[in-house]
Short mmCIF file of C-alpha atoms in Angstrom, two decimals:
data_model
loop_
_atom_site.label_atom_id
_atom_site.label_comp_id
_atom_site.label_asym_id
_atom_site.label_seq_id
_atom_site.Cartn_x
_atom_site.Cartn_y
_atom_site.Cartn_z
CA UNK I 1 16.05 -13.87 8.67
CA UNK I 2 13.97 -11.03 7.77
CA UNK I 3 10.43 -10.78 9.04
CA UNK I 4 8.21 -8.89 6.26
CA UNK I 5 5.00 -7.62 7.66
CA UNK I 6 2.32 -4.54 5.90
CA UNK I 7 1.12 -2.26 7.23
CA UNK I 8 -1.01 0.94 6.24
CA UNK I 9 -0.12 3.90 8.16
CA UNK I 10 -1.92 8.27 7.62
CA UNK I 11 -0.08 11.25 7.82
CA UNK I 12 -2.56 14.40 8.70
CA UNK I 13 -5.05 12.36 10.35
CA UNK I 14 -3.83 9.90 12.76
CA UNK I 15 -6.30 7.54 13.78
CA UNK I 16 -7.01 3.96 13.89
CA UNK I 17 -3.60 3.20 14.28
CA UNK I 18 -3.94 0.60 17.07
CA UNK I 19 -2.63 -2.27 15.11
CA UNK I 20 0.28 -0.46 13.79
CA UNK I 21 1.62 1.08 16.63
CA UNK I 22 1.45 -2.82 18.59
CA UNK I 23 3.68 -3.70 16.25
CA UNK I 24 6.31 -1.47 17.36
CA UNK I 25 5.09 -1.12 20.62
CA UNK I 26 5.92 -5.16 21.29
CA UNK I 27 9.46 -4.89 20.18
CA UNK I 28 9.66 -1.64 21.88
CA UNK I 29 8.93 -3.72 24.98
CA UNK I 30 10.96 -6.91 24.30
CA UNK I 31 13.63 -6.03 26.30
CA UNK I 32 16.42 -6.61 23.68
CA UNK I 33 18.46 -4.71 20.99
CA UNK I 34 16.11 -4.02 17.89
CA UNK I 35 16.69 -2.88 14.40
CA UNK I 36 13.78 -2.04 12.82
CA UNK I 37 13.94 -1.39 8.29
CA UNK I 38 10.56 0.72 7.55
CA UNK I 39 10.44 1.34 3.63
CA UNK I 40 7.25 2.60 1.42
CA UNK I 41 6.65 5.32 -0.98
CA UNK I 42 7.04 8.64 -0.27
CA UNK I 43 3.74 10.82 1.24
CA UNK I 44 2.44 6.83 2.59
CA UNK I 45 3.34 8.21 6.26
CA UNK I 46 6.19 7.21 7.88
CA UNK I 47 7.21 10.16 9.03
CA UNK I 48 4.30 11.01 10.61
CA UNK I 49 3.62 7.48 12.16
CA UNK I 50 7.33 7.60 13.56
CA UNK I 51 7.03 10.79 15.55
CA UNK I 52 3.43 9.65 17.07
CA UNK I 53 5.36 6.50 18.00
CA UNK I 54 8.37 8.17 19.16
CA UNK I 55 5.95 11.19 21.23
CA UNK I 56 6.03 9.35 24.79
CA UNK I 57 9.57 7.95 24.86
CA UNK I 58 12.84 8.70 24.95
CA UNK I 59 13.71 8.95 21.43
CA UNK I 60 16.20 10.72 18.85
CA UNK I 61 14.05 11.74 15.50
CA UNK I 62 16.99 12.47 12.74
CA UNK I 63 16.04 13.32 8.93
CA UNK I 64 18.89 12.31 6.93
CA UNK I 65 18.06 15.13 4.70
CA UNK I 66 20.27 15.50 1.09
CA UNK I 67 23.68 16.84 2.24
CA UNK I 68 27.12 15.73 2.46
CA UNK I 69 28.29 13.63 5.44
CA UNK I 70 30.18 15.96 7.46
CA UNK I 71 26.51 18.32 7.28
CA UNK I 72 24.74 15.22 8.30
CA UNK I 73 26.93 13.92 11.26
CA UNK I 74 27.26 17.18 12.81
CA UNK I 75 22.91 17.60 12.63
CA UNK I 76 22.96 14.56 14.47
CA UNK I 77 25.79 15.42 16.86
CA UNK I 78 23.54 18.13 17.70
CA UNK I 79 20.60 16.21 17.95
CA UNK I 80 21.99 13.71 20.24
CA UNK I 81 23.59 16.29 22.31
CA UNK I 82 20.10 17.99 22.95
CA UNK I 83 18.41 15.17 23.91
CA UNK I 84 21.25 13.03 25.63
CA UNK I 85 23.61 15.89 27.48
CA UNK I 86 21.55 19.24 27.09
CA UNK I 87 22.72 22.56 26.33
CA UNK I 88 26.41 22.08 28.11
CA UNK I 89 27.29 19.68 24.65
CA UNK I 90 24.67 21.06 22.39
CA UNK I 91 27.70 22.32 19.89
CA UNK I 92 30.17 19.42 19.77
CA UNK I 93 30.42 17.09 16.92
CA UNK I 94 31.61 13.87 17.37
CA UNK I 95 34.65 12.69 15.11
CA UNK I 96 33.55 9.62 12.80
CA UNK I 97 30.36 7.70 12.81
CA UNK I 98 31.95 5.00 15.30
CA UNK I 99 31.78 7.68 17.91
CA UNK I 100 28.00 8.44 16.92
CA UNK I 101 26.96 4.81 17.61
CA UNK I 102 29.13 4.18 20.73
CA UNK I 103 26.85 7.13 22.17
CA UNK I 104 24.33 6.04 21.22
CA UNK I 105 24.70 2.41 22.73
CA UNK I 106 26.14 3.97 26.47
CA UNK I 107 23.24 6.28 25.82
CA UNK I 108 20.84 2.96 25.71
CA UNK I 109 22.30 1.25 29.11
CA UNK I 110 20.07 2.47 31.27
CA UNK I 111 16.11 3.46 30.19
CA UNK I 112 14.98 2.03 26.64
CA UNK I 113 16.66 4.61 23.66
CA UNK I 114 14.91 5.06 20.14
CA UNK I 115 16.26 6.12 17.94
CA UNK I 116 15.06 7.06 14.03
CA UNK I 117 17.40 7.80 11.36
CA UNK I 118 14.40 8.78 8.53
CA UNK I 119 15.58 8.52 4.57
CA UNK I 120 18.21 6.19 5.45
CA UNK I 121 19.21 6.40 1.81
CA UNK I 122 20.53 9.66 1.77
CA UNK I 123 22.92 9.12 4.43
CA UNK I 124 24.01 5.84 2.78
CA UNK I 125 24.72 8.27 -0.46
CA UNK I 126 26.69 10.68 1.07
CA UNK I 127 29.24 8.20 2.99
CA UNK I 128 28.73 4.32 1.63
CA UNK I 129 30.42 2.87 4.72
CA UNK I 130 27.84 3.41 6.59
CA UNK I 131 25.91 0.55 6.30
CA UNK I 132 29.30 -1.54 7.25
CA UNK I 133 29.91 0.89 10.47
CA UNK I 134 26.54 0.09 12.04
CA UNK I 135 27.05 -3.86 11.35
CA UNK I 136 30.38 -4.16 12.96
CA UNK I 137 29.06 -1.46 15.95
CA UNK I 138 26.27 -3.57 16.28
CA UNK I 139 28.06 -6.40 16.68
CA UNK I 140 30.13 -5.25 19.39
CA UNK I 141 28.27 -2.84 20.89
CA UNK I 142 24.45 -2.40 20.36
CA UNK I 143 23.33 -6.02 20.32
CA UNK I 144 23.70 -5.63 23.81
CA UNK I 145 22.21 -1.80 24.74
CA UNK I 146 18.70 -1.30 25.53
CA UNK I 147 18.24 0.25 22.16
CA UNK I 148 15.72 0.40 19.34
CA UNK I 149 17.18 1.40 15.97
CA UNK I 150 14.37 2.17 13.18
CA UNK I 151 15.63 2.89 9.64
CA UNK I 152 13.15 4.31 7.39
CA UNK I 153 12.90 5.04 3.54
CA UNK I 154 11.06 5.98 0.83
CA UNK I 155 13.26 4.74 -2.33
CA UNK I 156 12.06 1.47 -2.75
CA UNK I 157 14.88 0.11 -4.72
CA UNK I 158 17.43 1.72 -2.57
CA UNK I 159 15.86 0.38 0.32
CA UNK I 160 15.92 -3.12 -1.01
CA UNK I 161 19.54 -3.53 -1.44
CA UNK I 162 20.07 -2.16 2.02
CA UNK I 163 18.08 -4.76 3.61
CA UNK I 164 19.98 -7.56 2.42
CA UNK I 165 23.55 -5.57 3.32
CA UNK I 166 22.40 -5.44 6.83
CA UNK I 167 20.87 -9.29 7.21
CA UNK I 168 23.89 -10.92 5.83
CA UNK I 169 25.81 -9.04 8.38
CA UNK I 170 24.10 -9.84 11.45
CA UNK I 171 23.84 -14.04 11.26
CA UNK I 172 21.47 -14.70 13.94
CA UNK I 173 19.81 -11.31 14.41
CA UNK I 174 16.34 -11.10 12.73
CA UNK I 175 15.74 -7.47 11.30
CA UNK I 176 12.08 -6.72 11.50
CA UNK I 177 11.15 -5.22 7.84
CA UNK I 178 7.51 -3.09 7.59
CA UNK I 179 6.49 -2.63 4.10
CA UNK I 180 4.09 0.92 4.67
CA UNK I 181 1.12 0.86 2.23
CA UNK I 182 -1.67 2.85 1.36
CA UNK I 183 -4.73 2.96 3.86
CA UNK I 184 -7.53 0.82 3.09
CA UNK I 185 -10.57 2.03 2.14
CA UNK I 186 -12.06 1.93 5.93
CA UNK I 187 -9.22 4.83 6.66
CA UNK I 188 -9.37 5.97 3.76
CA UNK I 189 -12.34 6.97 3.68
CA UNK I 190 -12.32 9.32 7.03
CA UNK I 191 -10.71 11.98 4.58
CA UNK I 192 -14.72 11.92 2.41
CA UNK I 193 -16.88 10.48 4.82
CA UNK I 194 -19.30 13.66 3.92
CA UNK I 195 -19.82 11.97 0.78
CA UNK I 196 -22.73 9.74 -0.25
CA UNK I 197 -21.96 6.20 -0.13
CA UNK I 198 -21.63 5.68 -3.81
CA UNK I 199 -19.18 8.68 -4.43
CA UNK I 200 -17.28 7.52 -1.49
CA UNK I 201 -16.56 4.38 -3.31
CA UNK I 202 -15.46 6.71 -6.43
CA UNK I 203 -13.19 9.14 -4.61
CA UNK I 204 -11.06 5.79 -2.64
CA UNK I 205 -11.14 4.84 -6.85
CA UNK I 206 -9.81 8.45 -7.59
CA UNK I 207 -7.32 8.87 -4.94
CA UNK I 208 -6.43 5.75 -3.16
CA UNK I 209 -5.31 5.21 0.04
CA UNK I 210 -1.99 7.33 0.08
CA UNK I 211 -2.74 10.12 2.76
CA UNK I 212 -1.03 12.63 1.32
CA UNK I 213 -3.15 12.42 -1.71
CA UNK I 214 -6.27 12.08 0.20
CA UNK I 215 -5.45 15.45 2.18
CA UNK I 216 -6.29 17.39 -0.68
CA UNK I 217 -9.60 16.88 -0.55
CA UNK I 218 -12.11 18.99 0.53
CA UNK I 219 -14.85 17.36 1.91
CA UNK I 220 -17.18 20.24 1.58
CA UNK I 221 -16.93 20.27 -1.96
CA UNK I 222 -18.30 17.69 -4.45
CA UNK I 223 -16.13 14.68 -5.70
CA UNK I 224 -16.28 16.50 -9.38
CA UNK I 225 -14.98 19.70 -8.47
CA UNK I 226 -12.70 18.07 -6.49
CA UNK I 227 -11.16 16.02 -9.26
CA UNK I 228 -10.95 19.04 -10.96
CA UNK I 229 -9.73 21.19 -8.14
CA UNK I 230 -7.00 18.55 -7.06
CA UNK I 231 -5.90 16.30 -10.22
CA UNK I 232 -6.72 18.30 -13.80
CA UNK I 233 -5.46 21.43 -12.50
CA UNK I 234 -2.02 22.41 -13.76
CA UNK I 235 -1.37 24.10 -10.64
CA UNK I 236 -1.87 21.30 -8.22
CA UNK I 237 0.75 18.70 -7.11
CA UNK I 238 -1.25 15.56 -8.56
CA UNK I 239 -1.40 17.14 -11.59
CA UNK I 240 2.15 15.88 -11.77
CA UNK I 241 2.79 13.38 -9.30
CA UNK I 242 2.62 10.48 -11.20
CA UNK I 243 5.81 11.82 -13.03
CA UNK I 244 7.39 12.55 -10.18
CA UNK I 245 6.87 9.01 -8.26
CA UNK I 246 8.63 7.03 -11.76
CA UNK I 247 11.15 9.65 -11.98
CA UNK I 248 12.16 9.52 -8.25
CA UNK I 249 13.14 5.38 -8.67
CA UNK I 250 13.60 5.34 -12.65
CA UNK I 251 16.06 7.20 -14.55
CA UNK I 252 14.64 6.83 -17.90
CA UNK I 253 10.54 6.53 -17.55
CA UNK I 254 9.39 6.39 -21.00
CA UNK I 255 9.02 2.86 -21.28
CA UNK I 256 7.58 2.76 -17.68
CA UNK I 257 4.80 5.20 -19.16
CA UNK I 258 3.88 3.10 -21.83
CA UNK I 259 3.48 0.09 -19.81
CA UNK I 260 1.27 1.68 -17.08
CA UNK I 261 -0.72 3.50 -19.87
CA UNK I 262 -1.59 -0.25 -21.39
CA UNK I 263 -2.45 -1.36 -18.22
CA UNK I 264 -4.62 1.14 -16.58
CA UNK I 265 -6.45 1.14 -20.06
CA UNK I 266 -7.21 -2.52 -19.38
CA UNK I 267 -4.12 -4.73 -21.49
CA UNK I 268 -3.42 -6.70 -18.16
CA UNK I 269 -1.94 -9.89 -19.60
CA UNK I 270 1.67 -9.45 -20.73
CA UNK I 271 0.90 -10.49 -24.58
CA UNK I 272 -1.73 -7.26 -24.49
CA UNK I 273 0.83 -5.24 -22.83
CA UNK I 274 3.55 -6.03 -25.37
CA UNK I 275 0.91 -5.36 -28.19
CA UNK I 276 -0.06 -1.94 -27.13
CA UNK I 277 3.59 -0.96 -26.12
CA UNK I 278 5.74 -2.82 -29.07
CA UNK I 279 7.98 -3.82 -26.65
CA UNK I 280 9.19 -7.77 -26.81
CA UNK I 281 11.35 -7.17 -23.71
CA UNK I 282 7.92 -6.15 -21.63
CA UNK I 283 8.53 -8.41 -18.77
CA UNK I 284 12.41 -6.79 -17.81
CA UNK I 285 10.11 -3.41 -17.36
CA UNK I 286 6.93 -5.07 -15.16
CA UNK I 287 9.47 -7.12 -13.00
CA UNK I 288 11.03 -3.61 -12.09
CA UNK I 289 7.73 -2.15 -11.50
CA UNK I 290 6.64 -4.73 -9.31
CA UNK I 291 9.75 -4.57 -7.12
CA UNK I 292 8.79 -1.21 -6.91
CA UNK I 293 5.52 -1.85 -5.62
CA UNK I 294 3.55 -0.07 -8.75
CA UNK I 295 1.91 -2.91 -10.00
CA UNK I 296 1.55 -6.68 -8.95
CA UNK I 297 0.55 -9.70 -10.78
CA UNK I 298 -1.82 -11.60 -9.70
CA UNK I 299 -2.90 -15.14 -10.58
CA UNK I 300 -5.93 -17.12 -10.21
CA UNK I 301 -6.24 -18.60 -6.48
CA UNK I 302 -6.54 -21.93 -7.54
CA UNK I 303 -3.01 -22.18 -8.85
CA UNK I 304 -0.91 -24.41 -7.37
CA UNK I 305 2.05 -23.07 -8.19
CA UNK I 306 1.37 -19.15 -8.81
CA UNK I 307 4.54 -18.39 -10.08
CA UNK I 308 4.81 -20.30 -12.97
CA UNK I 309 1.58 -19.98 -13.96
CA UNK I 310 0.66 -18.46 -17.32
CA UNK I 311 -2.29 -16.90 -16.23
CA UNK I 312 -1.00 -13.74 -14.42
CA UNK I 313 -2.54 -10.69 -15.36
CA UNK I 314 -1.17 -7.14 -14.09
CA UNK I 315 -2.85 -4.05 -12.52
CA UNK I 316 -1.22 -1.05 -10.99
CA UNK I 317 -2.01 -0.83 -7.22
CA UNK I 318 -2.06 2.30 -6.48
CA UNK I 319 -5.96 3.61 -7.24
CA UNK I 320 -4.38 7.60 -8.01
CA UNK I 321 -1.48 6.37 -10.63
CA UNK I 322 -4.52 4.03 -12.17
CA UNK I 323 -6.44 7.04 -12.61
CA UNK I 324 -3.59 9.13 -13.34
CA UNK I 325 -2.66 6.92 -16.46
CA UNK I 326 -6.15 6.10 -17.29
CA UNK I 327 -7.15 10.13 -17.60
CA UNK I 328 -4.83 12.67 -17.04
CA UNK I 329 -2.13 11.31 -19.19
CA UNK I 330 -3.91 10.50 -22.26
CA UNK I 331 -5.67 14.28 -21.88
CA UNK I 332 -2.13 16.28 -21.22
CA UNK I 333 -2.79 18.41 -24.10
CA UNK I 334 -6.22 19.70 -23.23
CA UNK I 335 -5.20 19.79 -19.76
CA UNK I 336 -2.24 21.75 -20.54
CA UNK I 337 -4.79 24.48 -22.20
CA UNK I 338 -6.64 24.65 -18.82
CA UNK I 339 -9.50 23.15 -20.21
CA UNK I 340 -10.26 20.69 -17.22
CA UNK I 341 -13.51 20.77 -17.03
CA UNK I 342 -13.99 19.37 -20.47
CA UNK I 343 -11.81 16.59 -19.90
CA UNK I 344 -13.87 16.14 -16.60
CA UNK I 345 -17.19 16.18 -18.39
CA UNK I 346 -16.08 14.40 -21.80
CA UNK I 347 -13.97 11.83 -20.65
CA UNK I 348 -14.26 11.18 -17.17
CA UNK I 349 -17.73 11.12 -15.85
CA UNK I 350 -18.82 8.77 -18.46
CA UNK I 351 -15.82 6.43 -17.32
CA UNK I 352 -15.90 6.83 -13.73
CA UNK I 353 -18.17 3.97 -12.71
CA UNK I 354 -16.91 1.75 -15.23
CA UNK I 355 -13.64 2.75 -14.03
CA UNK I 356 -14.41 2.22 -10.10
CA UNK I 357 -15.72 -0.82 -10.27
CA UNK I 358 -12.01 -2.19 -9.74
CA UNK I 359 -12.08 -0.44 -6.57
CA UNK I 360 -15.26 -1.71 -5.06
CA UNK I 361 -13.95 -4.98 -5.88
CA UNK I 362 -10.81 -3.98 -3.54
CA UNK I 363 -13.47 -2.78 -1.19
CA UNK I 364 -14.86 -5.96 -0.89
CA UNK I 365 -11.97 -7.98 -0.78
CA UNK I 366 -10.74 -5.84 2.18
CA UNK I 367 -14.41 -6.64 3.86
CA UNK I 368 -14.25 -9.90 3.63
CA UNK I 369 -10.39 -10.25 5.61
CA UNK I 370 -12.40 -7.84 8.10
CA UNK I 371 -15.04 -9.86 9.06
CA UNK I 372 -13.41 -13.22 8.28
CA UNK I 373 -10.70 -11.92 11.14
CA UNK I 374 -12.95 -10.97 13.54
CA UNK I 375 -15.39 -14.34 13.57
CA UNK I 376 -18.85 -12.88 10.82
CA UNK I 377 -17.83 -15.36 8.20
CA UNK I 378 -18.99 -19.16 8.95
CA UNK I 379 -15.18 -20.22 8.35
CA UNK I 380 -11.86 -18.83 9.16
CA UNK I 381 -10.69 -17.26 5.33
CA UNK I 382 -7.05 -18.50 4.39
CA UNK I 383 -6.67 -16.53 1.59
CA UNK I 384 -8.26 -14.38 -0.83
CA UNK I 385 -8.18 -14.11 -4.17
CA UNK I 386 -9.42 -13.88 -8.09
CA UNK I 387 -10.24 -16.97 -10.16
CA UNK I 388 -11.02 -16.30 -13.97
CA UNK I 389 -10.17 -18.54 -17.08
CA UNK I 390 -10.64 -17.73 -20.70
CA UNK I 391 -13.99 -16.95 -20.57
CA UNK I 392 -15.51 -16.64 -16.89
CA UNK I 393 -14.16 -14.70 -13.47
CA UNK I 394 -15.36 -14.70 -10.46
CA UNK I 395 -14.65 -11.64 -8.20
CA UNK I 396 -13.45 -12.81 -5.03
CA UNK I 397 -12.76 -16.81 -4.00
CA UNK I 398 -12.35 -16.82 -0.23
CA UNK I 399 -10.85 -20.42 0.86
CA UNK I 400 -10.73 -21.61 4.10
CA UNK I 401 -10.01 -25.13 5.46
CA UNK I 402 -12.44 -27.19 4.07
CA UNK I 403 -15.15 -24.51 2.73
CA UNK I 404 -15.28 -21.83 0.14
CA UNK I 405 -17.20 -18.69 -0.67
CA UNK I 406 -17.59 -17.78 -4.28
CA UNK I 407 -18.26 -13.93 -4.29
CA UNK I 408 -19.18 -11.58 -7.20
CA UNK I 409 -18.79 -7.78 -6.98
CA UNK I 410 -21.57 -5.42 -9.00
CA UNK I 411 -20.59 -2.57 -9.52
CA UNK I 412 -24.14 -1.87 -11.16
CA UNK I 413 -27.29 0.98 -11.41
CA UNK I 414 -29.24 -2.26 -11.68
CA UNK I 415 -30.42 -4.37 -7.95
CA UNK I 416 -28.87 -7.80 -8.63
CA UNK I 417 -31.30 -10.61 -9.11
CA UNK I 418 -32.17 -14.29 -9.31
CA UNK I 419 -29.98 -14.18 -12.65
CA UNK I 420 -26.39 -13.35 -10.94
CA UNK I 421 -27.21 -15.98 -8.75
CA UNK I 422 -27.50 -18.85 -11.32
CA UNK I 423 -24.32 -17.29 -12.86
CA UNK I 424 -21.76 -17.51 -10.13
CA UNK I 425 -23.63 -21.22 -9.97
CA UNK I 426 -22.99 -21.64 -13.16
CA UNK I 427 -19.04 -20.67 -12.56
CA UNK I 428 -18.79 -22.63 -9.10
CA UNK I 429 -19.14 -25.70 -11.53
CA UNK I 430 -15.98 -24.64 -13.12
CA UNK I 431 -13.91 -23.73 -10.40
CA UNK I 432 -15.37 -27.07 -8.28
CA UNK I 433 -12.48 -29.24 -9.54
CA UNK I 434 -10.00 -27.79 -8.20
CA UNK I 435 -11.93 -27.43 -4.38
CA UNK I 436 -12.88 -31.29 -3.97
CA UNK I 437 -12.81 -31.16 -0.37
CA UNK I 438 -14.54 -27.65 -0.18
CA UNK I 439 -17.88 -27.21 0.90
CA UNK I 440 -19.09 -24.05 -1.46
CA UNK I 441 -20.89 -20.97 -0.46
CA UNK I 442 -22.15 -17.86 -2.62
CA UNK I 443 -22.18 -14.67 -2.14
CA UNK I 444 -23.29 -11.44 -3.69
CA UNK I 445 -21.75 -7.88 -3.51
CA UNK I 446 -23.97 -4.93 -4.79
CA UNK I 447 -24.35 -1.33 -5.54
CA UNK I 448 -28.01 -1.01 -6.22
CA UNK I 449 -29.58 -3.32 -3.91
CA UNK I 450 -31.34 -6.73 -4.96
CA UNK I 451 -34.48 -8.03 -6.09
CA UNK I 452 -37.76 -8.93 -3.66
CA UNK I 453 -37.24 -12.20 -5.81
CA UNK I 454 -33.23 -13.25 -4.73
CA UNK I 455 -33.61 -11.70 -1.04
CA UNK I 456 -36.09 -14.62 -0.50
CA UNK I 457 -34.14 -16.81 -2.32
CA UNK I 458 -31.21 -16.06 0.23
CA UNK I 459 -33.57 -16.12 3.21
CA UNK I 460 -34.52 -19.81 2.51
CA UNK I 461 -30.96 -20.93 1.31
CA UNK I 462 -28.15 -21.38 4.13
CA UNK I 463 -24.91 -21.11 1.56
CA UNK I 464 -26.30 -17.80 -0.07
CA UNK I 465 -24.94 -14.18 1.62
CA UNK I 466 -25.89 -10.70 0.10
CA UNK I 467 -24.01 -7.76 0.88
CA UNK I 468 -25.48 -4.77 0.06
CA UNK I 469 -23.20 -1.04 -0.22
CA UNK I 470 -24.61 0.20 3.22
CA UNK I 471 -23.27 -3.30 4.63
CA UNK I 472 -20.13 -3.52 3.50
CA UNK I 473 -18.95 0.19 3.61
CA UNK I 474 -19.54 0.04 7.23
CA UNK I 475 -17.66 -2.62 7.33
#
């Protein structure tokens, strides 16, 4: 069986990595034989998180870099040899990829051996019988070494019909699978924590968590002249690296465009998305992106059975390709006359709160795990979700056991008042049916502050919580 866990890992700033590096840190203590699958986009940080892990043990770091097999076997020949059996062997190459392992697993009697073969794919490109070579020497011969084996990649899709290759080989081994995503805002935001709290909130809705992306930045500068710097500027690798992440798993992106287009520009349900694309076969083309990990679908919490539900709507994940589809592609020709700064000042800035307001939803939802976690809620949260029907939403429903908190997120110039209180009141009657044994709570998420009026209305009332910007971005 195949344990799935995520996990959100930085590349030029590593910090905060406590939780991650447990992770491996217990199986690298177990004791046993352990393969580890690590897959995520490319520029989340694997890399970078590997070699920290991998600093302060006896390790071999190989990049299966593009390359035919014989290039690759003899770069890890040498590898091995300069780690393993110094210079005296630092030139031999061992014969087939049987040899390689056997090494590796009399290499692994003694003191605990990683070892990290990074872009798995590539080597499974360049000789396919890999992937049955490690099985049947792991069978016979590493199951039983003091070894930890970490395979890491970036295609997605490739990655995903590795995994299954290598479970149904090994009945009885579990395979520890990471799924790498982007930081959350709380790292995130160590890359503009020079910026006011407000803009901080619109550069994690700008760039997102991917730490690549968020490298570019330069914190001395404003947010605008970053986005222009960074993103509208022809010269810059996010100009084009929303192109480059569709045309690295899909062969053919135009429909992929279209869809991602629709949905950053708010058609979320599929009926919307099939309007605005003409495309009747919509769904083939948002089931691929969400085994990508693009977008997801979510449904309301409530649902009892989510799958099936009909009220799924879709949103791309990643906060850069949202704001990538939502600005720079619709503006390619201006931007492709280096006229950036128009497009910044035209159609940009009068979007961008509008537009961020998704993200300080995120922001919130990511509080709320945090101190639900770690004991500042008055109930252990379950899960947390949306809830919405034709005609209401309500931001964030966090459910515990037997008591709920009903949560909306303002993303507002305006201090909430006594109003958005009687609203989500007003909504808790609708989602009450289907929380009979919940005790219900409210809660209140805002930009600008409240009134004099509802912060005395929250002081007398025990199931009323506000959670003002300072609050939660300190999280």
């Amino acid at each position: 069986m195949i344990t799935v866990i995520i996990i959100s890992l930085g590349v030029n700033m590593f910090v905060n990595r406590v939780s991650e590096l447990a992770l491996l840190n217990n199986l690298f203590r177990s004791g046993k034989a352990e393969l580890i699958v690590l897959s995520g986009r490319q520029r989340v940080g694997k890399t970078e998180f590997l070699s920290n892990f991998c600093k302060d043990k006896k390790s071999i770091f190989f990049l299966c870099d593009l390359g035919s097999e014989i290039l690759m076997r003899t770069s890890l020949s040498f590898n091995i040899n300069q780690v393993l059996f110094g210079t005296d062997r630092i030139h031999a190459v061992f014969n087939t990829w049987e040899d390689v392992f056997q090494a590796l697993g009399k290499a692994a009697e003694g003191e605990r051996l990683v070892v990290v073969l990074d872009e798995f794919p590539n080597l499974v490109s360049a000789h396919p019988e890999i992937v049955p070579i490690l099985l049947t020497m792991w069978n016979q011969t590493l199951q039983n070494a003091n070894l930890l084996l970490i395979l890491s990649g970036s295609e997605i899709e490739r990655m995903q019909t590795i995994i299954p290759q290598l479970n149904m080989g090994m009945p009885g081994n579990s395979i520890h699978h990471y799924f790498l995503e982007p930081l959350s805002f709380k790292q995130a935001r160590l890359f503009f924590q020079n910026y006011e709290e407000q803009d901080q909130v619109r550069a994690y809705a700008t760039y997102g968590g991917t730490p690549a992306y968020l490298s570019v930045i330069d914190p001395q500068t404003s947010l605008q002249e970053n986005i222009l710097n960074t993103i509208l500027n022809r010269e810059t690798f996010l100009y084009d690296e929303a192109r480059y992440v569709l045309q690295q798993e899909i062969r053919e992106p135009r429909q992929y465009f279209a869809i991602l287009h629709a949905i950053a520009t708010g058609k979320t349900r599929l009926n919307e998305i099939k309007q605005a694309t003409g495309m009747d076969g919509a769904h083939v083309y948002l089931d691929a992106l969400r085994n990508l990990h693009l977008i997801e679908r979510i449904v309301p919490v409530t649902e009892s059975q989510p799958d099936k539900s009909r009220r799924g709507l879709y949103r791309i994940k990643d906060h850069y390709l949202r704001f990538w589809f939502r600005f720079v592609l619709p503006n390619r020709s201006l931007l492709e006359r280096a006229v950036g700064r128009l497009v910044l000042e035209t159609q940009i800035l009068p979007e961008i709160d509008h537009f961020s307001a998704l993200a300080f939803e995120e922001i919130c939802h990511q509080y709320f795990w945090d101190i639900g976690i770690t004991g500042r809620l008055p109930f252990f949260p379950q899960s947390i979700g949306k809830w919405w029907d034709n005609q209401n939403k309500i931001d964030l429903v966090i459910l515990g056991d037997q008591m709920a908190e009903l949560v909306d997120c303002k993303w507002s110039n305006q201090a909430l008042g006594s109003n958005d209180l009687m609203d989500l009141e007003r909504k808790a009657e609708l989602v009450r049916p289907d929380l009979p044994r919940h005790q219900i709570r409210f809660g209140l998420c805002s930009r600008s502050g409240f009134t004099r009026q509802l912060v005395e209305i929250a002081h007398q009332r025990k199931d009323v919580g506000l959670f003002s910007l300072p609050m939660i971005l300190k999280g």
